[in-house]
Amino acid sequence: MAGITVEGLSTVYPNGVRAVDALDLEIADGELFALLGPSGCGKTTLLRTIAGLEGATDGAVAIGSRDVTRVQPGERRIAMVFQDYALFPHMTVSENIAYPLRVRGVAKSVQRETAAKTAGGLSLGELLNRRPGQLSGGQQQRAALARAVAASAEVLLLDEPLSNLDARLRLEARTFLKKLQRELALTTVFVTHDQAEALALADRIAVMDAGRIRQLGTPREVFQRP
Ligand code: ADP
Ligand code: ADP
């Protein structure tokens, strides 16, 4: 488990767009943290830079005491769940969940065991041999979360994880996500443009605008200001 420290971080795309602009942020170990703001304000880029999927132009990101701007991708202990869940369509649920272990060269029997155990915890035990196309949106989302959990990530990064769900499933998924996060005490950062979602889920919220943080605090501090 580990917190996240972002220091003087800038991410500039090759076309010159400064999507993240000299940003400082401290996220505590075990915190459920929301990045909120309008489309184009830099939320996804910040998340992708923390994940090492975009290179930092300037500044640094540390997970715990490790500077991840200098860690090789294979050594990262970060799991990212995307809007579209990014499950591999040709693999079963079990293979999807075990994928990060397979990449690390973990024995097949351990892969299967871990997948079964994690899936069981997320009520996916009956669905291990299905492919993503045969799952509902909510089930796909849980499978993507199971994969992140099975990878023993120390940091969970979620890009609009609930945006593709209908209202009822979204409510269910919120409750589930909060419970999972509490049980695992995983440091979790999620991107959303939905105030209600940030309000319902987050310990703290950063409101972004033009690559910077405009407001930072608990939901009460951010939303109940006069
Ligand atoms: P958000 O997630 O808040 O919608 P993004 O991080 O996606 O914001 O985008 C921030 C800014 O960076 C926007 O101006 C967007 O057009 C730009 N941007 C995003 N991705 C790229 C890219 N791959 N190349 C160039 N510009 C990009
Ligand atoms: P989001 O809704 O998550 O911010 P977008 O719809 O803005 O995503 O962007 C979708 C994809 O297009 C992303 O991979 C992003 O990196 C890329 N992108 C966004 N803006 C630009 C841009 N101005 N130039 C090039 N690529 C971009």
mmCIF file of C-alpha atoms and ligand atoms in Angstrom:
data_model
loop_
_atom_site.group_PDB
_atom_site.id
_atom_site.type_symbol
_atom_site.label_atom_id
_atom_site.label_comp_id
_atom_site.label_asym_id
_atom_site.label_seq_id
_atom_site.Cartn_x
_atom_site.Cartn_y
_atom_site.Cartn_z
ATOM 1 C CA MET A 1 0.000 0.000 0.000
ATOM 2 C CA ALA A 2 1.204 3.463 -0.760
ATOM 3 C CA GLY A 3 0.205 7.048 -1.244
ATOM 4 C CA ILE A 4 0.856 9.099 -4.362
ATOM 5 C CA THR A 5 2.972 12.241 -4.520
ATOM 6 C CA VAL A 6 2.827 14.426 -7.610
ATOM 7 C CA GLU A 7 5.363 17.251 -7.719
ATOM 8 C CA GLY A 8 5.563 20.033 -10.272
ATOM 9 C CA LEU A 9 4.129 17.683 -12.877
ATOM 10 C CA SER A 10 3.624 18.871 -16.437
ATOM 11 C CA THR A 11 2.490 16.709 -19.320
ATOM 12 C CA VAL A 12 2.774 18.360 -22.711
ATOM 13 C CA TYR A 13 1.593 16.516 -25.844
ATOM 14 C CA PRO A 14 3.726 16.619 -29.004
ATOM 15 C CA ASN A 15 1.251 19.089 -30.512
ATOM 16 C CA GLY A 16 2.077 21.531 -27.713
ATOM 17 C CA VAL A 17 -1.086 21.076 -25.621
ATOM 18 C CA ARG A 18 -0.108 21.438 -21.943
ATOM 19 C CA ALA A 19 -2.698 19.036 -20.542
ATOM 20 C CA VAL A 20 -1.185 18.982 -17.030
ATOM 21 C CA ASP A 21 0.443 22.197 -15.897
ATOM 22 C CA ALA A 22 2.931 22.318 -12.978
ATOM 23 C CA LEU A 23 0.613 20.313 -10.768
ATOM 24 C CA ASP A 24 1.247 19.357 -7.124
ATOM 25 C CA LEU A 25 -0.898 16.760 -5.380
ATOM 26 C CA GLU A 26 -0.605 14.494 -2.361
ATOM 27 C CA ILE A 27 -2.931 11.488 -2.131
ATOM 28 C CA ALA A 28 -2.839 9.556 1.137
ATOM 29 C CA ASP A 29 -2.313 5.838 1.516
ATOM 30 C CA GLY A 30 -5.715 4.131 1.300
ATOM 31 C CA GLU A 31 -7.539 7.239 0.161
ATOM 32 C CA LEU A 32 -10.437 7.173 -2.332
ATOM 33 C CA PHE A 33 -9.712 10.259 -4.387
ATOM 34 C CA ALA A 34 -11.739 11.844 -7.212
ATOM 35 C CA LEU A 35 -10.470 13.982 -10.083
ATOM 36 C CA LEU A 36 -13.433 16.087 -11.166
ATOM 37 C CA GLY A 37 -13.775 18.667 -13.901
ATOM 38 C CA PRO A 38 -15.138 19.454 -17.356
ATOM 39 C CA SER A 39 -14.105 17.581 -20.472
ATOM 40 C CA GLY A 40 -10.626 18.561 -21.630
ATOM 41 C CA CYS A 41 -9.359 19.867 -18.267
ATOM 42 C CA GLY A 42 -6.635 17.217 -18.061
ATOM 43 C CA LYS A 43 -8.093 14.537 -15.758
ATOM 44 C CA THR A 44 -7.360 11.581 -18.007
ATOM 45 C CA THR A 45 -3.895 12.847 -18.854
ATOM 46 C CA LEU A 46 -3.042 13.235 -15.159
ATOM 47 C CA LEU A 47 -4.278 9.701 -14.486
ATOM 48 C CA ARG A 48 -2.356 8.304 -17.459
ATOM 49 C CA THR A 49 0.799 10.106 -16.366
ATOM 50 C CA ILE A 50 0.488 8.669 -12.851
ATOM 51 C CA ALA A 51 0.091 5.257 -14.489
ATOM 52 C CA GLY A 52 3.166 5.844 -16.649
ATOM 53 C CA LEU A 53 1.125 5.590 -19.847
ATOM 54 C CA GLU A 54 2.102 9.173 -20.721
ATOM 55 C CA GLY A 55 5.619 10.441 -20.130
ATOM 56 C CA ALA A 56 6.026 13.381 -17.744
ATOM 57 C CA THR A 57 7.465 16.436 -19.477
ATOM 58 C CA ASP A 58 8.526 17.919 -16.155
ATOM 59 C CA GLY A 59 8.282 17.049 -12.472
ATOM 60 C CA ALA A 60 7.822 13.690 -10.803
ATOM 61 C CA VAL A 61 5.303 11.133 -9.585
ATOM 62 C CA ALA A 62 6.075 8.889 -6.611
ATOM 63 C CA ILE A 63 4.096 5.867 -5.413
ATOM 64 C CA GLY A 64 5.112 5.420 -1.793
ATOM 65 C CA SER A 65 8.782 6.306 -1.739
ATOM 66 C CA ARG A 66 9.418 5.105 -5.304
ATOM 67 C CA ASP A 67 9.794 7.636 -8.089
ATOM 68 C CA VAL A 68 7.692 5.936 -10.771
ATOM 69 C CA THR A 69 8.793 8.333 -13.457
ATOM 70 C CA ARG A 70 11.949 6.205 -13.419
ATOM 71 C CA VAL A 71 10.482 2.723 -12.932
ATOM 72 C CA GLN A 72 10.231 0.254 -15.819
ATOM 73 C CA PRO A 73 6.642 -0.566 -16.858
ATOM 74 C CA GLY A 74 7.020 -4.208 -15.724
ATOM 75 C CA GLU A 75 7.886 -3.126 -12.187
ATOM 76 C CA ARG A 76 4.884 -0.888 -11.723
ATOM 77 C CA ARG A 77 2.294 -1.957 -9.209
ATOM 78 C CA ILE A 78 -0.461 0.109 -10.691
ATOM 79 C CA ALA A 79 -3.724 -1.136 -12.087
ATOM 80 C CA MET A 80 -5.791 1.022 -14.348
ATOM 81 C CA VAL A 81 -9.407 0.332 -15.243
ATOM 82 C CA PHE A 82 -10.661 2.205 -18.276
ATOM 83 C CA GLN A 83 -14.075 3.472 -19.275
ATOM 84 C CA ASP A 84 -14.551 0.509 -21.620
ATOM 85 C CA TYR A 85 -13.122 -1.949 -19.039
ATOM 86 C CA ALA A 86 -10.495 -3.010 -21.620
ATOM 87 C CA LEU A 87 -11.119 -6.717 -21.105
ATOM 88 C CA PHE A 88 -9.565 -8.919 -23.763
ATOM 89 C CA PRO A 89 -12.529 -10.132 -25.844
ATOM 90 C CA HIS A 90 -10.882 -13.414 -26.924
ATOM 91 C CA MET A 91 -10.034 -14.482 -23.362
ATOM 92 C CA THR A 92 -12.343 -15.961 -20.732
ATOM 93 C CA VAL A 93 -13.103 -14.093 -17.519
ATOM 94 C CA SER A 94 -10.621 -16.364 -15.729
ATOM 95 C CA GLU A 95 -7.872 -15.652 -18.291
ATOM 96 C CA ASN A 96 -8.617 -11.947 -18.182
ATOM 97 C CA ILE A 97 -8.335 -11.805 -14.399
ATOM 98 C CA ALA A 98 -5.134 -13.880 -14.410
ATOM 99 C CA TYR A 99 -3.518 -11.899 -17.225
ATOM 100 C CA PRO A 100 -1.282 -9.672 -15.062
ATOM 101 C CA LEU A 101 -0.001 -12.795 -13.281
ATOM 102 C CA ARG A 102 0.682 -14.518 -16.608
ATOM 103 C CA VAL A 103 2.718 -11.516 -17.754
ATOM 104 C CA ARG A 104 4.803 -11.841 -14.587
ATOM 105 C CA GLY A 105 5.411 -15.537 -15.247
ATOM 106 C CA VAL A 106 3.374 -16.844 -12.303
ATOM 107 C CA ALA A 107 2.605 -20.600 -12.476
ATOM 108 C CA LYS A 108 -0.596 -21.573 -14.315
ATOM 109 C CA SER A 109 -2.104 -23.309 -11.285
ATOM 110 C CA VAL A 110 -1.570 -20.199 -9.154
ATOM 111 C CA GLN A 111 -3.071 -18.055 -11.928
ATOM 112 C CA ARG A 112 -6.226 -20.190 -11.944
ATOM 113 C CA GLU A 113 -6.468 -20.301 -8.158
ATOM 114 C CA THR A 114 -6.078 -16.526 -7.814
ATOM 115 C CA ALA A 115 -8.598 -15.877 -10.583
ATOM 116 C CA ALA A 116 -11.158 -18.182 -8.963
ATOM 117 C CA LYS A 117 -10.679 -16.693 -5.515
ATOM 118 C CA THR A 118 -10.878 -13.079 -6.705
ATOM 119 C CA ALA A 119 -13.855 -13.774 -8.954
ATOM 120 C CA GLY A 120 -15.637 -15.474 -6.042
ATOM 121 C CA GLY A 121 -15.241 -12.371 -3.926
ATOM 122 C CA LEU A 122 -16.920 -10.317 -6.632
ATOM 123 C CA SER A 123 -19.802 -12.720 -7.336
ATOM 124 C CA LEU A 124 -18.269 -13.746 -10.647
ATOM 125 C CA GLY A 125 -17.558 -17.346 -9.645
ATOM 126 C CA GLU A 126 -20.166 -18.750 -12.033
ATOM 127 C CA LEU A 127 -18.883 -16.720 -14.963
ATOM 128 C CA LEU A 128 -15.195 -17.727 -15.038
ATOM 129 C CA ASN A 129 -15.422 -19.506 -18.391
ATOM 130 C CA ARG A 130 -17.441 -16.875 -20.209
ATOM 131 C CA ARG A 131 -16.009 -14.303 -22.564
ATOM 132 C CA PRO A 132 -16.552 -10.554 -21.981
ATOM 133 C CA GLY A 133 -19.113 -10.412 -24.812
ATOM 134 C CA GLN A 134 -21.328 -12.741 -22.781
ATOM 135 C CA LEU A 135 -21.346 -10.505 -19.689
ATOM 136 C CA SER A 136 -23.508 -7.549 -18.708
ATOM 137 C CA GLY A 137 -21.919 -4.127 -18.309
ATOM 138 C CA GLY A 138 -21.852 -4.476 -14.542
ATOM 139 C CA GLN A 139 -20.288 -7.935 -14.747
ATOM 140 C CA GLN A 140 -17.628 -6.689 -17.157
ATOM 141 C CA GLN A 141 -16.840 -3.884 -14.790
ATOM 142 C CA ARG A 142 -16.466 -6.284 -11.875
ATOM 143 C CA ALA A 143 -14.237 -8.520 -14.002
ATOM 144 C CA ALA A 144 -12.008 -5.529 -14.776
ATOM 145 C CA LEU A 145 -11.840 -4.711 -11.067
ATOM 146 C CA ALA A 146 -11.104 -8.366 -10.274
ATOM 147 C CA ARG A 147 -8.186 -8.234 -12.678
ATOM 148 C CA ALA A 148 -6.844 -5.133 -10.942
ATOM 149 C CA VAL A 149 -7.224 -6.779 -7.536
ATOM 150 C CA ALA A 150 -5.631 -10.056 -8.681
ATOM 151 C CA ALA A 151 -2.619 -8.087 -9.877
ATOM 152 C CA SER A 152 -2.077 -7.049 -6.228
ATOM 153 C CA ALA A 153 -1.795 -3.508 -7.345
ATOM 154 C CA GLU A 154 -0.987 -1.014 -4.638
ATOM 155 C CA VAL A 155 -2.718 1.772 -6.498
ATOM 156 C CA LEU A 156 -5.968 1.561 -8.429
ATOM 157 C CA LEU A 157 -6.617 4.124 -11.174
ATOM 158 C CA LEU A 158 -10.115 4.329 -12.620
ATOM 159 C CA ASP A 159 -11.051 6.383 -15.669
ATOM 160 C CA GLU A 160 -14.808 7.080 -15.588
ATOM 161 C CA PRO A 161 -15.335 3.531 -14.330
ATOM 162 C CA LEU A 162 -19.097 3.820 -13.967
ATOM 163 C CA SER A 163 -19.986 5.987 -16.946
ATOM 164 C CA ASN A 164 -21.198 3.181 -19.203
ATOM 165 C CA LEU A 165 -23.602 1.716 -16.664
ATOM 166 C CA ASP A 166 -27.308 2.455 -16.431
ATOM 167 C CA ALA A 167 -28.578 4.305 -13.353
ATOM 168 C CA ARG A 168 -29.450 1.218 -11.307
ATOM 169 C CA LEU A 169 -26.195 -0.610 -12.014
ATOM 170 C CA ARG A 170 -24.242 2.556 -11.366
ATOM 171 C CA LEU A 171 -25.700 2.808 -7.871
ATOM 172 C CA GLU A 172 -24.889 -0.840 -7.236
ATOM 173 C CA ALA A 173 -21.371 -0.391 -8.599
ATOM 174 C CA ARG A 174 -20.781 2.647 -6.407
ATOM 175 C CA THR A 175 -21.631 0.680 -3.287
ATOM 176 C CA PHE A 176 -19.505 -2.188 -4.461
ATOM 177 C CA LEU A 177 -16.524 -0.012 -5.333
ATOM 178 C CA LYS A 178 -16.625 1.730 -1.993
ATOM 179 C CA LYS A 179 -16.826 -1.577 -0.119
ATOM 180 C CA LEU A 180 -13.982 -3.077 -2.133
ATOM 181 C CA GLN A 181 -11.813 -0.048 -1.616
ATOM 182 C CA ARG A 182 -12.437 -0.050 2.141
ATOM 183 C CA GLU A 183 -11.734 -3.761 2.486
ATOM 184 C CA LEU A 184 -8.520 -3.656 0.507
ATOM 185 C CA ALA A 185 -7.519 -0.182 1.746
ATOM 186 C CA LEU A 186 -6.315 0.447 -1.790
ATOM 187 C CA THR A 187 -5.206 3.925 -2.728
ATOM 188 C CA THR A 188 -7.717 4.683 -5.480
ATOM 189 C CA VAL A 189 -7.930 7.614 -7.889
ATOM 190 C CA PHE A 190 -10.956 7.905 -10.120
ATOM 191 C CA VAL A 191 -11.755 10.331 -12.882
ATOM 192 C CA THR A 192 -15.285 11.617 -13.254
ATOM 193 C CA HIS A 193 -17.151 14.581 -14.709
ATOM 194 C CA ASP A 194 -20.118 13.712 -12.467
ATOM 195 C CA GLN A 195 -20.342 15.782 -9.264
ATOM 196 C CA ALA A 196 -22.864 13.423 -7.669
ATOM 197 C CA GLU A 197 -20.502 10.516 -8.174
ATOM 198 C CA ALA A 198 -17.552 12.332 -6.646
ATOM 199 C CA LEU A 199 -19.762 13.434 -3.762
ATOM 200 C CA ALA A 200 -21.058 9.912 -3.118
ATOM 201 C CA LEU A 201 -17.719 8.125 -3.298
ATOM 202 C CA ALA A 202 -14.686 10.230 -2.609
ATOM 203 C CA ASP A 203 -12.807 10.956 0.609
ATOM 204 C CA ARG A 204 -11.390 14.008 -1.150
ATOM 205 C CA ILE A 205 -11.924 15.707 -4.483
ATOM 206 C CA ALA A 206 -9.653 17.747 -6.712
ATOM 207 C CA VAL A 207 -11.503 19.982 -9.151
ATOM 208 C CA MET A 208 -9.347 20.519 -12.224
ATOM 209 C CA ASP A 209 -9.379 23.264 -14.816
ATOM 210 C CA ALA A 210 -6.922 23.802 -17.665
ATOM 211 C CA GLY A 211 -4.341 21.349 -16.312
ATOM 212 C CA ARG A 212 -4.340 22.705 -12.777
ATOM 213 C CA ILE A 213 -6.165 22.041 -9.530
ATOM 214 C CA ARG A 214 -8.666 24.795 -8.759
ATOM 215 C CA GLN A 215 -10.176 23.322 -5.607
ATOM 216 C CA LEU A 216 -9.130 20.566 -3.251
ATOM 217 C CA GLY A 217 -10.877 19.134 -0.221
ATOM 218 C CA THR A 218 -13.479 16.786 1.202
ATOM 219 C CA PRO A 219 -16.849 16.663 -0.631
ATOM 220 C CA ARG A 220 -18.239 18.896 2.117
ATOM 221 C CA GLU A 221 -15.473 21.456 1.653
ATOM 222 C CA VAL A 222 -15.736 21.460 -2.133
ATOM 223 C CA PHE A 223 -19.524 21.467 -2.533
ATOM 224 C CA GLN A 224 -20.939 23.198 0.536
ATOM 225 C CA ARG A 225 -19.046 26.390 0.177
ATOM 226 C CA PRO A 226 -21.241 29.518 0.128
HETATM 227 P P1 ADP B 1 -10.193 15.211 -19.626
HETATM 228 O O1 ADP B 1 -9.839 13.818 -19.224
HETATM 229 O O2 ADP B 1 -10.373 16.119 -18.449
HETATM 230 O O3 ADP B 1 -11.330 15.266 -20.571
HETATM 231 P P2 ADP B 1 -7.788 15.106 -21.219
HETATM 232 O O4 ADP B 1 -6.664 14.770 -20.299
HETATM 233 O O5 ADP B 1 -8.361 14.021 -22.044
HETATM 234 O O6 ADP B 1 -8.923 15.836 -20.381
HETATM 235 O O7 ADP B 1 -7.327 16.270 -22.196
HETATM 236 C C1 ADP B 1 -6.663 17.439 -21.736
HETATM 237 C C2 ADP B 1 -6.227 18.259 -22.938
HETATM 238 O O8 ADP B 1 -5.231 17.552 -23.643
HETATM 239 C C3 ADP B 1 -7.326 18.557 -23.928
HETATM 240 O O9 ADP B 1 -7.069 19.838 -24.455
HETATM 241 C C4 ADP B 1 -7.158 17.473 -24.981
HETATM 242 O O10 ADP B 1 -7.632 17.904 -26.241
HETATM 243 C C5 ADP B 1 -5.659 17.304 -24.985
HETATM 244 N N1 ADP B 1 -5.238 15.936 -25.340
HETATM 245 C C6 ADP B 1 -5.643 14.771 -24.772
HETATM 246 N N2 ADP B 1 -5.036 13.723 -25.326
HETATM 247 C C7 ADP B 1 -4.227 14.235 -26.277
HETATM 248 C C8 ADP B 1 -3.328 13.629 -27.214
HETATM 249 N N3 ADP B 1 -3.141 12.320 -27.260
HETATM 250 N N4 ADP B 1 -2.657 14.468 -28.031
HETATM 251 C C9 ADP B 1 -2.851 15.788 -27.976
HETATM 252 N N5 ADP B 1 -3.664 16.410 -27.128
HETATM 253 C C10 ADP B 1 -4.360 15.639 -26.286
HETATM 254 P P1 ADP B 2 -11.882 11.573 -22.554
HETATM 255 O O1 ADP B 2 -13.345 11.699 -22.733
HETATM 256 O O2 ADP B 2 -11.448 10.388 -21.734
HETATM 257 O O3 ADP B 2 -11.183 12.829 -22.141
HETATM 258 P P2 ADP B 2 -11.431 12.089 -25.314
HETATM 259 O O4 ADP B 2 -12.692 11.722 -25.987
HETATM 260 O O5 ADP B 2 -11.110 13.517 -24.998
HETATM 261 O O6 ADP B 2 -11.296 11.208 -23.985
HETATM 262 O O7 ADP B 2 -10.196 11.506 -26.134
HETATM 263 C C1 ADP B 2 -10.221 10.210 -26.662
HETATM 264 C C2 ADP B 2 -8.832 9.876 -27.198
HETATM 265 O O8 ADP B 2 -8.358 10.906 -28.090
HETATM 266 C C3 ADP B 2 -7.783 9.776 -26.102
HETATM 267 O O9 ADP B 2 -6.930 8.693 -26.403
HETATM 268 C C4 ADP B 2 -7.026 11.069 -26.157
HETATM 269 O O10 ADP B 2 -5.679 10.874 -25.758
HETATM 270 C C5 ADP B 2 -7.128 11.438 -27.628
HETATM 271 N N1 ADP B 2 -7.187 12.899 -27.807
HETATM 272 C C6 ADP B 2 -7.971 13.766 -27.152
HETATM 273 N N2 ADP B 2 -7.766 15.025 -27.556
HETATM 274 C C7 ADP B 2 -6.819 14.949 -28.525
HETATM 275 C C8 ADP B 2 -6.159 15.901 -29.340
HETATM 276 N N3 ADP B 2 -6.414 17.219 -29.261
HETATM 277 N N4 ADP B 2 -5.248 15.458 -30.230
HETATM 278 C C9 ADP B 2 -4.983 14.157 -30.308
HETATM 279 N N5 ADP B 2 -5.546 13.209 -29.574
HETATM 280 C C10 ADP B 2 -6.454 13.588 -28.692
#
